[in-house]
JSON list of C-alpha atoms and ligand atoms in Angstrom, two decimals:
[
{"chain": "A", "resi": 9, "resn": "MET", "atom": "CA", "xyz": [67.67, 128.92, 122.28]},
{"chain": "A", "resi": 10, "resn": "GLU", "atom": "CA", "xyz": [70.11, 128.04, 124.99]},
{"chain": "A", "resi": 11, "resn": "PHE", "atom": "CA", "xyz": [73.53, 129.29, 123.98]},
{"chain": "A", "resi": 12, "resn": "HIS", "atom": "CA", "xyz": [76.88, 128.25, 125.39]},
{"chain": "A", "resi": 13, "resn": "PRO", "atom": "CA", "xyz": [79.89, 130.42, 124.54]},
{"chain": "A", "resi": 14, "resn": "ASN", "atom": "CA", "xyz": [83.04, 128.36, 124.02]},
{"chain": "A", "resi": 15, "resn": "ARG", "atom": "CA", "xyz": [84.85, 129.89, 127.02]},
{"chain": "A", "resi": 16, "resn": "ASN", "atom": "CA", "xyz": [84.50, 132.02, 130.10]},
{"chain": "A", "resi": 17, "resn": "ILE", "atom": "CA", "xyz": [84.60, 135.79, 129.64]},
{"chain": "A", "resi": 18, "resn": "THR", "atom": "CA", "xyz": [87.21, 137.76, 131.57]},
{"chain": "A", "resi": 19, "resn": "LYS", "atom": "CA", "xyz": [88.56, 141.32, 131.50]},
{"chain": "A", "resi": 20, "resn": "LYS", "atom": "CA", "xyz": [91.89, 139.93, 130.31]},
{"chain": "A", "resi": 21, "resn": "LYS", "atom": "CA", "xyz": [90.17, 138.12, 127.44]},
{"chain": "A", "resi": 22, "resn": "PRO", "atom": "CA", "xyz": [87.10, 140.14, 126.46]},
{"chain": "A", "resi": 23, "resn": "TYR", "atom": "CA", "xyz": [84.39, 138.38, 124.47]},
{"chain": "A", "resi": 24, "resn": "ARG", "atom": "CA", "xyz": [84.41, 139.60, 120.87]},
{"chain": "A", "resi": 25, "resn": "ILE", "atom": "CA", "xyz": [81.10, 139.87, 119.04]},
{"chain": "A", "resi": 26, "resn": "CYS", "atom": "CA", "xyz": [80.57, 140.92, 115.42]},
{"chain": "A", "resi": 27, "resn": "PHE", "atom": "CA", "xyz": [77.04, 141.68, 114.20]},
{"chain": "A", "resi": 28, "resn": "VAL", "atom": "CA", "xyz": [76.68, 141.09, 110.45]},
{"chain": "A", "resi": 29, "resn": "CYS", "atom": "CA", "xyz": [74.07, 142.12, 107.84]},
{"chain": "A", "resi": 30, "resn": "LEU", "atom": "CA", "xyz": [74.23, 142.88, 104.10]},
{"chain": "A", "resi": 31, "resn": "GLY", "atom": "CA", "xyz": [75.12, 146.58, 103.89]},
{"chain": "A", "resi": 32, "resn": "ASN", "atom": "CA", "xyz": [76.37, 147.27, 107.45]},
{"chain": "A", "resi": 33, "resn": "ILE", "atom": "CA", "xyz": [74.34, 150.49, 107.47]},
{"chain": "A", "resi": 34, "resn": "CYS", "atom": "CA", "xyz": [70.93, 149.48, 108.94]},
{"chain": "A", "resi": 35, "resn": "ARG", "atom": "CA", "xyz": [70.56, 146.27, 110.95]},
{"chain": "A", "resi": 36, "resn": "SER", "atom": "CA", "xyz": [74.06, 145.39, 112.17]},
{"chain": "A", "resi": 37, "resn": "PRO", "atom": "CA", "xyz": [75.01, 148.95, 113.24]},
{"chain": "A", "resi": 38, "resn": "THR", "atom": "CA", "xyz": [71.72, 149.08, 115.17]},
{"chain": "A", "resi": 39, "resn": "ALA", "atom": "CA", "xyz": [72.50, 145.75, 116.86]},
{"chain": "A", "resi": 40, "resn": "GLU", "atom": "CA", "xyz": [76.03, 146.94, 117.63]},
{"chain": "A", "resi": 41, "resn": "GLY", "atom": "CA", "xyz": [74.75, 150.22, 119.12]},
{"chain": "A", "resi": 42, "resn": "ILE", "atom": "CA", "xyz": [72.05, 148.56, 121.23]},
{"chain": "A", "resi": 43, "resn": "PHE", "atom": "CA", "xyz": [74.35, 145.86, 122.59]},
{"chain": "A", "resi": 44, "resn": "GLN", "atom": "CA", "xyz": [77.07, 148.44, 123.31]},
{"chain": "A", "resi": 45, "resn": "GLN", "atom": "CA", "xyz": [74.52, 150.54, 125.19]},
{"chain": "A", "resi": 46, "resn": "LYS", "atom": "CA", "xyz": [73.37, 147.57, 127.30]},
{"chain": "A", "resi": 47, "resn": "VAL", "atom": "CA", "xyz": [76.95, 146.60, 128.13]},
{"chain": "A", "resi": 48, "resn": "THR", "atom": "CA", "xyz": [77.72, 150.21, 129.16]},
{"chain": "A", "resi": 49, "resn": "GLU", "atom": "CA", "xyz": [74.55, 150.43, 131.30]},
{"chain": "A", "resi": 50, "resn": "CYS", "atom": "CA", "xyz": [75.62, 147.27, 133.13]},
{"chain": "A", "resi": 51, "resn": "ASP", "atom": "CA", "xyz": [79.20, 148.59, 133.54]},
{"chain": "A", "resi": 52, "resn": "LEU", "atom": "CA", "xyz": [80.57, 145.61, 131.61]},
{"chain": "A", "resi": 53, "resn": "ASN", "atom": "CA", "xyz": [82.59, 147.45, 128.94]},
{"chain": "A", "resi": 54, "resn": "THR", "atom": "CA", "xyz": [85.87, 145.78, 129.86]},
{"chain": "A", "resi": 55, "resn": "PHE", "atom": "CA", "xyz": [84.37, 142.33, 129.23]},
{"chain": "A", "resi": 56, "resn": "PHE", "atom": "CA", "xyz": [83.35, 142.94, 125.62]},
{"chain": "A", "resi": 57, "resn": "TYR", "atom": "CA", "xyz": [84.69, 143.99, 122.24]},
{"chain": "A", "resi": 58, "resn": "ILE", "atom": "CA", "xyz": [81.81, 144.82, 119.91]},
{"chain": "A", "resi": 59, "resn": "ASP", "atom": "CA", "xyz": [81.85, 145.45, 116.16]},
{"chain": "A", "resi": 60, "resn": "SER", "atom": "CA", "xyz": [79.71, 145.05, 113.04]},
{"chain": "A", "resi": 61, "resn": "ALA", "atom": "CA", "xyz": [80.25, 144.35, 109.33]},
{"chain": "A", "resi": 62, "resn": "GLY", "atom": "CA", "xyz": [78.38, 143.72, 106.07]},
{"chain": "A", "resi": 63, "resn": "THR", "atom": "CA", "xyz": [78.71, 140.78, 103.72]},
{"chain": "A", "resi": 64, "resn": "SER", "atom": "CA", "xyz": [78.62, 143.24, 100.78]},
{"chain": "A", "resi": 65, "resn": "ALA", "atom": "CA", "xyz": [80.94, 146.15, 99.97]},
{"chain": "A", "resi": 66, "resn": "TYR", "atom": "CA", "xyz": [78.07, 148.36, 98.74]},
{"chain": "A", "resi": 67, "resn": "HIS", "atom": "CA", "xyz": [78.35, 150.96, 101.50]},
{"chain": "A", "resi": 68, "resn": "VAL", "atom": "CA", "xyz": [81.92, 150.64, 102.79]},
{"chain": "A", "resi": 69, "resn": "GLY", "atom": "CA", "xyz": [83.00, 153.75, 104.70]},
{"chain": "A", "resi": 70, "resn": "GLU", "atom": "CA", "xyz": [79.48, 155.09, 105.17]},
{"chain": "A", "resi": 71, "resn": "LYS", "atom": "CA", "xyz": [77.83, 156.08, 108.44]},
{"chain": "A", "resi": 72, "resn": "ALA", "atom": "CA", "xyz": [74.76, 154.15, 109.54]},
{"chain": "A", "resi": 73, "resn": "ASN", "atom": "CA", "xyz": [71.57, 154.92, 107.61]},
{"chain": "A", "resi": 74, "resn": "ALA", "atom": "CA", "xyz": [69.99, 158.26, 108.62]},
{"chain": "A", "resi": 75, "resn": "ILE", "atom": "CA", "xyz": [66.63, 156.67, 109.55]},
{"chain": "A", "resi": 76, "resn": "SER", "atom": "CA", "xyz": [68.36, 153.93, 111.59]},
{"chain": "A", "resi": 77, "resn": "ARG", "atom": "CA", "xyz": [70.34, 156.62, 113.43]},
{"chain": "A", "resi": 78, "resn": "ARG", "atom": "CA", "xyz": [67.27, 158.77, 114.07]},
{"chain": "A", "resi": 79, "resn": "ILE", "atom": "CA", "xyz": [65.22, 155.90, 115.46]},
{"chain": "A", "resi": 80, "resn": "ALA", "atom": "CA", "xyz": [68.10, 154.64, 117.60]},
{"chain": "A", "resi": 81, "resn": "GLU", "atom": "CA", "xyz": [68.72, 158.18, 118.90]},
{"chain": "A", "resi": 82, "resn": "SER", "atom": "CA", "xyz": [65.03, 158.50, 119.84]},
{"chain": "A", "resi": 83, "resn": "HIS", "atom": "CA", "xyz": [65.57, 155.45, 122.06]},
{"chain": "A", "resi": 84, "resn": "GLY", "atom": "CA", "xyz": [68.79, 156.87, 123.54]},
{"chain": "A", "resi": 85, "resn": "VAL", "atom": "CA", "xyz": [71.14, 154.75, 121.41]},
{"chain": "A", "resi": 86, "resn": "SER", "atom": "CA", "xyz": [73.92, 156.31, 119.30]},
{"chain": "A", "resi": 87, "resn": "LEU", "atom": "CA", "xyz": [75.06, 154.55, 116.13]},
{"chain": "A", "resi": 88, "resn": "LEU", "atom": "CA", "xyz": [78.70, 155.49, 115.53]},
{"chain": "A", "resi": 89, "resn": "SER", "atom": "CA", "xyz": [79.86, 152.81, 113.10]},
{"chain": "A", "resi": 90, "resn": "ARG", "atom": "CA", "xyz": [81.37, 153.18, 109.63]},
{"chain": "A", "resi": 91, "resn": "ALA", "atom": "CA", "xyz": [80.49, 150.38, 107.22]},
{"chain": "A", "resi": 92, "resn": "ARG", "atom": "CA", "xyz": [83.09, 147.73, 106.46]},
{"chain": "A", "resi": 93, "resn": "GLN", "atom": "CA", "xyz": [82.97, 144.42, 104.63]},
{"chain": "A", "resi": 94, "resn": "PHE", "atom": "CA", "xyz": [83.09, 141.15, 106.57]},
{"chain": "A", "resi": 95, "resn": "ASN", "atom": "CA", "xyz": [86.10, 139.02, 105.59]},
{"chain": "A", "resi": 96, "resn": "SER", "atom": "CA", "xyz": [87.61, 135.64, 106.39]},
{"chain": "A", "resi": 97, "resn": "LYS", "atom": "CA", "xyz": [90.04, 137.09, 108.97]},
{"chain": "A", "resi": 98, "resn": "ASP", "atom": "CA", "xyz": [87.03, 137.98, 111.11]},
{"chain": "A", "resi": 99, "resn": "PHE", "atom": "CA", "xyz": [86.66, 134.30, 112.04]},
{"chain": "A", "resi": 100, "resn": "TYR", "atom": "CA", "xyz": [89.91, 134.69, 113.98]},
{"chain": "A", "resi": 101, "resn": "LYS", "atom": "CA", "xyz": [89.05, 138.10, 115.42]},
{"chain": "A", "resi": 102, "resn": "PHE", "atom": "CA", "xyz": [85.66, 137.26, 116.91]},
{"chain": "A", "resi": 103, "resn": "ASP", "atom": "CA", "xyz": [84.24, 134.69, 119.30]},
{"chain": "A", "resi": 104, "resn": "LEU", "atom": "CA", "xyz": [80.68, 135.13, 118.15]},
{"chain": "A", "resi": 105, "resn": "ILE", "atom": "CA", "xyz": [79.46, 136.20, 114.72]},
{"chain": "A", "resi": 106, "resn": "LEU", "atom": "CA", "xyz": [75.75, 137.03, 114.61]},
{"chain": "A", "resi": 107, "resn": "ALA", "atom": "CA", "xyz": [74.01, 137.04, 111.22]},
{"chain": "A", "resi": 108, "resn": "MET", "atom": "CA", "xyz": [70.91, 139.20, 110.85]},
{"chain": "A", "resi": 109, "resn": "ASP", "atom": "CA", "xyz": [69.24, 136.87, 108.32]},
{"chain": "A", "resi": 110, "resn": "SER", "atom": "CA", "xyz": [69.65, 133.46, 106.74]},
{"chain": "A", "resi": 111, "resn": "SER", "atom": "CA", "xyz": [71.16, 134.90, 103.57]},
{"chain": "A", "resi": 112, "resn": "ASN", "atom": "CA", "xyz": [73.83, 136.72, 105.60]},
{"chain": "A", "resi": 113, "resn": "TYR", "atom": "CA", "xyz": [74.42, 133.44, 107.47]},
{"chain": "A", "resi": 114, "resn": "THR", "atom": "CA", "xyz": [74.95, 131.52, 104.20]},
{"chain": "A", "resi": 115, "resn": "ASN", "atom": "CA", "xyz": [77.35, 134.18, 102.88]},
{"chain": "A", "resi": 116, "resn": "ILE", "atom": "CA", "xyz": [79.33, 134.19, 106.13]},
{"chain": "A", "resi": 117, "resn": "MET", "atom": "CA", "xyz": [79.67, 130.40, 106.06]},
{"chain": "A", "resi": 118, "resn": "LYS", "atom": "CA", "xyz": [80.94, 130.50, 102.44]},
{"chain": "A", "resi": 119, "resn": "LEU", "atom": "CA", "xyz": [83.94, 132.51, 103.71]},
{"chain": "A", "resi": 120, "resn": "LYS", "atom": "CA", "xyz": [84.71, 130.10, 106.53]},
{"chain": "A", "resi": 121, "resn": "SER", "atom": "CA", "xyz": [87.59, 127.75, 105.89]},
{"chain": "A", "resi": 122, "resn": "GLY", "atom": "CA", "xyz": [89.87, 125.92, 108.29]},
{"chain": "A", "resi": 123, "resn": "ILE", "atom": "CA", "xyz": [89.33, 125.56, 111.97]},
{"chain": "A", "resi": 124, "resn": "THR", "atom": "CA", "xyz": [88.44, 128.58, 114.05]},
{"chain": "A", "resi": 125, "resn": "ASN", "atom": "CA", "xyz": [86.92, 128.91, 117.47]},
{"chain": "A", "resi": 126, "resn": "SER", "atom": "CA", "xyz": [84.34, 131.42, 116.39]},
{"chain": "A", "resi": 127, "resn": "GLN", "atom": "CA", "xyz": [80.68, 130.49, 116.64]},
{"chain": "A", "resi": 128, "resn": "VAL", "atom": "CA", "xyz": [78.25, 131.69, 113.97]},
{"chain": "A", "resi": 129, "resn": "GLU", "atom": "CA", "xyz": [74.57, 132.06, 114.90]},
{"chain": "A", "resi": 130, "resn": "LEU", "atom": "CA", "xyz": [71.45, 133.83, 113.73]},
{"chain": "A", "resi": 131, "resn": "MET", "atom": "CA", "xyz": [70.71, 137.00, 115.73]},
{"chain": "A", "resi": 132, "resn": "ARG", "atom": "CA", "xyz": [67.10, 135.95, 116.17]},
{"chain": "A", "resi": 133, "resn": "SER", "atom": "CA", "xyz": [68.08, 132.63, 117.69]},
{"chain": "A", "resi": 134, "resn": "PHE", "atom": "CA", "xyz": [68.23, 134.89, 120.77]},
{"chain": "A", "resi": 135, "resn": "ASP", "atom": "CA", "xyz": [64.82, 136.44, 120.16]},
{"chain": "A", "resi": 136, "resn": "PRO", "atom": "CA", "xyz": [62.30, 135.11, 122.69]},
{"chain": "A", "resi": 137, "resn": "ILE", "atom": "CA", "xyz": [59.61, 135.92, 120.09]},
{"chain": "A", "resi": 138, "resn": "GLY", "atom": "CA", "xyz": [60.00, 134.42, 116.61]},
{"chain": "A", "resi": 139, "resn": "SER", "atom": "CA", "xyz": [63.30, 132.66, 117.18]},
{"chain": "A", "resi": 140, "resn": "ASN", "atom": "CA", "xyz": [65.39, 131.72, 114.13]},
{"chain": "A", "resi": 141, "resn": "GLU", "atom": "CA", "xyz": [63.50, 134.06, 111.83]},
{"chain": "A", "resi": 142, "resn": "ASP", "atom": "CA", "xyz": [65.23, 136.80, 109.87]},
{"chain": "A", "resi": 143, "resn": "VAL", "atom": "CA", "xyz": [65.71, 140.36, 111.07]},
{"chain": "A", "resi": 144, "resn": "PRO", "atom": "CA", "xyz": [63.83, 141.81, 108.06]},
{"chain": "A", "resi": 145, "resn": "ASP", "atom": "CA", "xyz": [65.85, 144.01, 105.72]},
{"chain": "A", "resi": 146, "resn": "PRO", "atom": "CA", "xyz": [64.37, 147.54, 106.19]},
{"chain": "A", "resi": 147, "resn": "TYR", "atom": "CA", "xyz": [66.34, 149.23, 103.41]},
{"chain": "A", "resi": 148, "resn": "TYR", "atom": "CA", "xyz": [63.69, 149.47, 100.70]},
{"chain": "A", "resi": 149, "resn": "GLY", "atom": "CA", "xyz": [60.70, 149.84, 103.03]},
{"chain": "A", "resi": 150, "resn": "GLY", "atom": "CA", "xyz": [59.18, 152.59, 105.16]},
{"chain": "A", "resi": 151, "resn": "ILE", "atom": "CA", "xyz": [59.89, 153.86, 108.63]},
{"chain": "A", "resi": 152, "resn": "ASN", "atom": "CA", "xyz": [57.78, 151.14, 110.30]},
{"chain": "A", "resi": 153, "resn": "GLY", "atom": "CA", "xyz": [60.27, 148.56, 109.05]},
{"chain": "A", "resi": 154, "resn": "PHE", "atom": "CA", "xyz": [63.11, 150.40, 110.78]},
{"chain": "A", "resi": 155, "resn": "GLU", "atom": "CA", "xyz": [61.11, 150.65, 114.03]},
{"chain": "A", "resi": 156, "resn": "ASN", "atom": "CA", "xyz": [60.36, 146.93, 113.81]},
{"chain": "A", "resi": 157, "resn": "VAL", "atom": "CA", "xyz": [64.08, 146.17, 113.35]},
{"chain": "A", "resi": 158, "resn": "PHE", "atom": "CA", "xyz": [64.91, 148.27, 116.42]},
{"chain": "A", "resi": 159, "resn": "THR", "atom": "CA", "xyz": [62.32, 146.43, 118.56]},
{"chain": "A", "resi": 160, "resn": "ILE", "atom": "CA", "xyz": [63.51, 142.99, 117.41]},
{"chain": "A", "resi": 161, "resn": "LEU", "atom": "CA", "xyz": [67.16, 143.89, 118.05]},
{"chain": "A", "resi": 162, "resn": "MET", "atom": "CA", "xyz": [66.40, 145.34, 121.50]},
{"chain": "A", "resi": 163, "resn": "ARG", "atom": "CA", "xyz": [64.66, 142.10, 122.50]},
{"chain": "A", "resi": 164, "resn": "SER", "atom": "CA", "xyz": [67.36, 139.86, 121.03]},
{"chain": "A", "resi": 165, "resn": "SER", "atom": "CA", "xyz": [70.23, 141.89, 122.55]},
{"chain": "A", "resi": 166, "resn": "GLU", "atom": "CA", "xyz": [68.71, 141.71, 126.01]},
{"chain": "A", "resi": 167, "resn": "GLU", "atom": "CA", "xyz": [68.48, 137.93, 125.75]},
{"chain": "A", "resi": 168, "resn": "LEU", "atom": "CA", "xyz": [72.02, 137.69, 124.31]},
{"chain": "A", "resi": 169, "resn": "LEU", "atom": "CA", "xyz": [73.51, 139.57, 127.29]},
{"chain": "A", "resi": 170, "resn": "LYS", "atom": "CA", "xyz": [71.39, 137.51, 129.68]},
{"chain": "A", "resi": 171, "resn": "GLN", "atom": "CA", "xyz": [72.70, 134.26, 128.20]},
{"chain": "A", "resi": 172, "resn": "LEU", "atom": "CA", "xyz": [76.33, 135.43, 128.31]},
{"chain": "A", "resi": 173, "resn": "SER", "atom": "CA", "xyz": [76.14, 136.76, 131.88]},
{"chain": "A", "resi": 174, "resn": "PRO", "atom": "CA", "xyz": [76.73, 133.39, 133.65]},
{"chain": "A", "resi": 175, "resn": "TYR", "atom": "CA", "xyz": [80.08, 133.17, 131.79]},
{"chain": "A", "resi": 176, "resn": "LEU", "atom": "CA", "xyz": [81.43, 136.51, 133.08]},
{"chain": "A", "resi": 177, "resn": "VAL", "atom": "CA", "xyz": [84.23, 135.82, 135.52]},
{"chain": "A", "resi": 178, "resn": "ASN", "atom": "CA", "xyz": [86.01, 138.43, 137.66]},
{"chain": "A", "resi": 179, "resn": "GLU", "atom": "CA", "xyz": [89.63, 137.44, 137.91]},
{"chain": "B", "resi": 18, "resn": "LIG", "atom": "P1", "xyz": [71.43, 146.34, 106.02]},
{"chain": "B", "resi": 18, "resn": "LIG", "atom": "O1", "xyz": [70.40, 146.98, 104.95]},
{"chain": "B", "resi": 18, "resn": "LIG", "atom": "O2", "xyz": [71.92, 145.03, 105.44]},
{"chain": "B", "resi": 18, "resn": "LIG", "atom": "O3", "xyz": [70.57, 146.14, 107.23]},
{"chain": "B", "resi": 18, "resn": "LIG", "atom": "O4", "xyz": [72.53, 147.35, 106.23]},
{"chain": "B", "resi": 18, "resn": "LIG", "atom": "C1", "xyz": [70.73, 147.14, 103.61]},
{"chain": "B", "resi": 18, "resn": "LIG", "atom": "C2", "xyz": [71.50, 148.20, 103.22]},
{"chain": "B", "resi": 18, "resn": "LIG", "atom": "C3", "xyz": [71.79, 148.38, 101.87]},
{"chain": "B", "resi": 18, "resn": "LIG", "atom": "C4", "xyz": [71.31, 147.48, 100.93]},
{"chain": "B", "resi": 18, "resn": "LIG", "atom": "C5", "xyz": [70.53, 146.41, 101.34]},
{"chain": "B", "resi": 18, "resn": "LIG", "atom": "C6", "xyz": [70.25, 146.24, 102.68]},
{"chain": "B", "resi": 18, "resn": "LIG", "atom": "N1", "xyz": [71.59, 147.69, 99.55]},
{"chain": "B", "resi": 18, "resn": "LIG", "atom": "O5", "xyz": [71.13, 146.88, 98.73]},
{"chain": "B", "resi": 18, "resn": "LIG", "atom": "O6", "xyz": [72.33, 148.63, 99.21]}
]
């Protein structure tokens, strides 16, 4: 997918991205950690504000899932988030809201009312392989599911940063 953010990205007005899944303990903290890592590697920290949330309140306050953290760590990515629930104010706090699956997307859109500038997209609309599919929920499966999630999110995050890069403006 070709994505166009609704404005240029400057240090004065960092681009705010919120990754969203169901529990905010597996997929969205992994996406947050990977994207944060890429931004740091490229020395672009001042251009971005990165967060994650869950559509449910099941795990509010918890650290990321232990398997998610272990796999991320094995790839050099630290997951430091604490789970929080996505809420309607987030439409005003973020420029881009990225849903991990179509069910998350539907639940996010149910909370949207009024006019906001935020754009809501599926995370895998940025995946060069299997675009617009779901990032599969790994919670009730085995370790392979978590590895698969990491690989998908690495690929999608790379493409996301690539598509935002032309909008970075030094001023
Ligand atoms: P996540 O995974 O949405 O990627 O954080 C899940 C975490 C917890 C549950 C489901 C999915 N749960 O049902 O508690």
